[in-house]
Amino acid sequence: MTRSIAVLVFACFVMVGHSQAESAAPAAYTAKCQMCHGATGLGDTPAGKAMGARPFKAPEVVKESDADLLAIIKNGKGKMPAFAGKLNDAEMTSLIAYIRKLQ
Ligand code: HEC
C-alpha cells in the first residue's frame, strides 16, 4: 500500500515535467533533512559527515524497501532523529519518492 502510494507520487513528479522535477525537493526535505543529508542526498554537509549519514545512493540504502525507509524516517536510526509526529504521512511519502529520485 505505502509502496503504491510512493509510486503514484513519483509518477506525479515525473509528469510535472522534467526540468521542474529534476530540482524540486519537497519543502519538508529542504526544511528538515537537507542540513544532514545535503541538497543531493550525499550526506556531505558538516552535520551529515559528523554523524555518518550515508549517501542515499549507497547500495545499502538503495536495497532498503520503501517500508524500511518509512520506518527510519518515523523512528530514527542511530543519530538520525525520529520524525513521527513532526511530519504527516503525505510528507513522508513525498520524501521517500524524493530519496528514490536522488538514487
Ligand atoms: C540531524 C541529522 C539528520 C537529519 C536532520 C536527518 N537525518 Fe536521516 N540520517 C542521519 C544519519 C546520521 C543517518 C544514518 C543513521 C545510521 O545508519 O546509523 C540517517 C539515515 C537516514 C536514512 C536511512 C539511510 C541509511 O543510511 O540507511 C534515511 C532514509 C533518512 N536518513 C532520511 C531522512 C529524512 C527523509 C530526513 C528529513 C525528514 C532526515 N533523514 C533527516 C541524519 C539525519
PDB file of N, CA, C and O in Angstrom, residues 10-36:
ATOM      1  N   PHE A  10       5.634   9.442  -7.153  1.00  0.00           N
ATOM      2  CA  PHE A  10       6.783   9.537  -8.044  1.00  0.00           C
ATOM      3  C   PHE A  10       6.308   9.806  -9.474  1.00  0.00           C
ATOM      4  O   PHE A  10       6.849  10.663 -10.165  1.00  0.00           O
ATOM      5  N   ALA A  11       5.262   9.087  -9.885  1.00  0.00           N
ATOM      6  CA  ALA A  11       4.729   9.271 -11.231  1.00  0.00           C
ATOM      7  C   ALA A  11       4.276  10.719 -11.424  1.00  0.00           C
ATOM      8  O   ALA A  11       4.483  11.302 -12.483  1.00  0.00           O
ATOM      9  N   CYS A  12       3.675  11.302 -10.386  1.00  0.00           N
ATOM     10  CA  CYS A  12       3.247  12.697 -10.469  1.00  0.00           C
ATOM     11  C   CYS A  12       4.440  13.612 -10.680  1.00  0.00           C
ATOM     12  O   CYS A  12       4.422  14.502 -11.514  1.00  0.00           O
ATOM     13  N   PHE A  13       5.491  13.359  -9.930  1.00  0.00           N
ATOM     14  CA  PHE A  13       6.717  14.155 -10.082  1.00  0.00           C
ATOM     15  C   PHE A  13       7.193  14.111 -11.529  1.00  0.00           C
ATOM     16  O   PHE A  13       7.535  15.122 -12.127  1.00  0.00           O
ATOM     17  N   VAL A  14       7.200  12.914 -12.094  1.00  0.00           N
ATOM     18  CA  VAL A  14       7.697  12.744 -13.457  1.00  0.00           C
ATOM     19  C   VAL A  14       6.788  13.495 -14.424  1.00  0.00           C
ATOM     20  O   VAL A  14       7.260  14.165 -15.335  1.00  0.00           O
ATOM     21  N   MET A  15       5.474  13.430 -14.158  1.00  0.00           N
ATOM     22  CA  MET A  15       4.526  14.064 -15.072  1.00  0.00           C
ATOM     23  C   MET A  15       4.579  15.589 -14.986  1.00  0.00           C
ATOM     24  O   MET A  15       4.266  16.268 -15.937  1.00  0.00           O
ATOM     25  N   VAL A  16       4.984  16.095 -13.830  1.00  0.00           N
ATOM     26  CA  VAL A  16       5.040  17.546 -13.649  1.00  0.00           C
ATOM     27  C   VAL A  16       5.983  18.174 -14.687  1.00  0.00           C
ATOM     28  O   VAL A  16       5.829  19.320 -15.052  1.00  0.00           O
ATOM     29  N   GLY A  17       6.904  17.401 -15.147  1.00  0.00           N
ATOM     30  CA  GLY A  17       7.809  17.929 -16.168  1.00  0.00           C
ATOM     31  C   GLY A  17       9.234  17.734 -15.731  1.00  0.00           C
ATOM     32  O   GLY A  17       9.550  17.860 -14.556  1.00  0.00           O
ATOM     33  N   HIS A  18      10.091  17.442 -16.659  1.00  0.00           N
ATOM     34  CA  HIS A  18      11.429  17.006 -16.302  1.00  0.00           C
ATOM     35  C   HIS A  18      12.232  18.076 -15.588  1.00  0.00           C
ATOM     36  O   HIS A  18      12.742  17.846 -14.518  1.00  0.00           O
ATOM     37  N   SER A  19      12.306  19.253 -16.181  1.00  0.00           N
ATOM     38  CA  SER A  19      13.175  20.284 -15.619  1.00  0.00           C
ATOM     39  C   SER A  19      12.747  20.622 -14.193  1.00  0.00           C
ATOM     40  O   SER A  19      13.584  20.718 -13.295  1.00  0.00           O
ATOM     41  N   GLN A  20      11.447  20.726 -13.990  1.00  0.00           N
ATOM     42  CA  GLN A  20      10.938  21.059 -12.668  1.00  0.00           C
ATOM     43  C   GLN A  20      11.200  19.923 -11.681  1.00  0.00           C
ATOM     44  O   GLN A  20      11.674  20.155 -10.577  1.00  0.00           O
ATOM     45  N   ALA A  21      10.889  18.695 -12.106  1.00  0.00           N
ATOM     46  CA  ALA A  21      11.033  17.544 -11.226  1.00  0.00           C
ATOM     47  C   ALA A  21      12.497  17.346 -10.840  1.00  0.00           C
ATOM     48  O   ALA A  21      12.801  16.918  -9.740  1.00  0.00           O
ATOM     49  N   GLU A  22      13.398  17.696 -11.720  1.00  0.00           N
ATOM     50  CA  GLU A  22      14.827  17.479 -11.510  1.00  0.00           C
ATOM     51  C   GLU A  22      15.335  18.164 -10.245  1.00  0.00           C
ATOM     52  O   GLU A  22      16.061  17.582  -9.465  1.00  0.00           O
ATOM     53  N   SER A  23      14.909  19.411 -10.041  1.00  0.00           N
ATOM     54  CA  SER A  23      15.492  20.179  -8.957  1.00  0.00           C
ATOM     55  C   SER A  23      14.551  20.332  -7.760  1.00  0.00           C
ATOM     56  O   SER A  23      14.991  20.705  -6.687  1.00  0.00           O
ATOM     57  N   ALA A  24      13.258  20.034  -7.954  1.00  0.00           N
ATOM     58  CA  ALA A  24      12.299  20.346  -6.896  1.00  0.00           C
ATOM     59  C   ALA A  24      12.359  19.352  -5.744  1.00  0.00           C
ATOM     60  O   ALA A  24      11.948  18.210  -5.872  1.00  0.00           O
ATOM     61  N   ALA A  25      12.887  19.799  -4.625  1.00  0.00           N
ATOM     62  CA  ALA A  25      12.849  18.989  -3.416  1.00  0.00           C
ATOM     63  C   ALA A  25      11.570  19.356  -2.675  1.00  0.00           C
ATOM     64  O   ALA A  25      11.188  20.516  -2.668  1.00  0.00           O
ATOM     65  N   PRO A  26      10.902  18.370  -2.040  1.00  0.00           N
ATOM     66  CA  PRO A  26       9.749  18.737  -1.227  1.00  0.00           C
ATOM     67  C   PRO A  26      10.191  19.740  -0.153  1.00  0.00           C
ATOM     68  O   PRO A  26      11.329  19.665   0.328  1.00  0.00           O
ATOM     69  N   ALA A  27       9.284  20.651   0.200  1.00  0.00           N
ATOM     70  CA  ALA A  27       9.621  21.665   1.206  1.00  0.00           C
ATOM     71  C   ALA A  27      10.109  21.012   2.499  1.00  0.00           C
ATOM     72  O   ALA A  27      11.027  21.520   3.154  1.00  0.00           O
ATOM     73  N   ALA A  28       9.507  19.862   2.850  1.00  0.00           N
ATOM     74  CA  ALA A  28       9.901  19.176   4.082  1.00  0.00           C
ATOM     75  C   ALA A  28      11.365  18.727   4.010  1.00  0.00           C
ATOM     76  O   ALA A  28      12.058  18.695   5.022  1.00  0.00           O
ATOM     77  N   TYR A  29      11.829  18.386   2.823  1.00  0.00           N
ATOM     78  CA  TYR A  29      13.231  17.958   2.693  1.00  0.00           C
ATOM     79  C   TYR A  29      14.177  19.129   2.958  1.00  0.00           C
ATOM     80  O   TYR A  29      15.108  19.026   3.744  1.00  0.00           O
ATOM     81  N   THR A  30      13.899  20.240   2.284  1.00  0.00           N
ATOM     82  CA  THR A  30      14.749  21.422   2.459  1.00  0.00           C
ATOM     83  C   THR A  30      14.759  21.861   3.919  1.00  0.00           C
ATOM     84  O   THR A  30      15.798  22.228   4.460  1.00  0.00           O
ATOM     85  N   ALA A  31      13.589  21.788   4.559  1.00  0.00           N
ATOM     86  CA  ALA A  31      13.472  22.285   5.929  1.00  0.00           C
ATOM     87  C   ALA A  31      14.042  21.325   6.967  1.00  0.00           C
ATOM     88  O   ALA A  31      14.624  21.763   7.960  1.00  0.00           O
ATOM     89  N   LYS A  32      13.878  20.017   6.774  1.00  0.00           N
ATOM     90  CA  LYS A  32      14.150  19.078   7.868  1.00  0.00           C
ATOM     91  C   LYS A  32      15.216  18.034   7.581  1.00  0.00           C
ATOM     92  O   LYS A  32      15.655  17.345   8.507  1.00  0.00           O
ATOM     93  N   CYS A  33      15.630  17.868   6.354  1.00  0.00           N
ATOM     94  CA  CYS A  33      16.555  16.772   6.032  1.00  0.00           C
ATOM     95  C   CYS A  33      17.872  17.269   5.449  1.00  0.00           C
ATOM     96  O   CYS A  33      18.926  16.664   5.648  1.00  0.00           O
ATOM     97  N   GLN A  34      17.778  18.386   4.725  1.00  0.00           N
ATOM     98  CA  GLN A  34      18.919  18.820   3.930  1.00  0.00           C
ATOM     99  C   GLN A  34      20.160  19.146   4.767  1.00  0.00           C
ATOM    100  O   GLN A  34      21.277  18.917   4.325  1.00  0.00           O
ATOM    101  N   MET A  35      19.956  19.643   6.004  1.00  0.00           N
ATOM    102  CA  MET A  35      21.126  20.033   6.799  1.00  0.00           C
ATOM    103  C   MET A  35      22.024  18.836   7.095  1.00  0.00           C
ATOM    104  O   MET A  35      23.225  19.010   7.298  1.00  0.00           O
ATOM    105  N   CYS A  36      21.471  17.647   7.116  1.00  0.00           N
ATOM    106  CA  CYS A  36      22.311  16.457   7.333  1.00  0.00           C
ATOM    107  C   CYS A  36      22.558  15.693   6.032  1.00  0.00           C
ATOM    108  O   CYS A  36      23.658  15.221   5.784  1.00  0.00           O
TER     109      CYS A  36
END
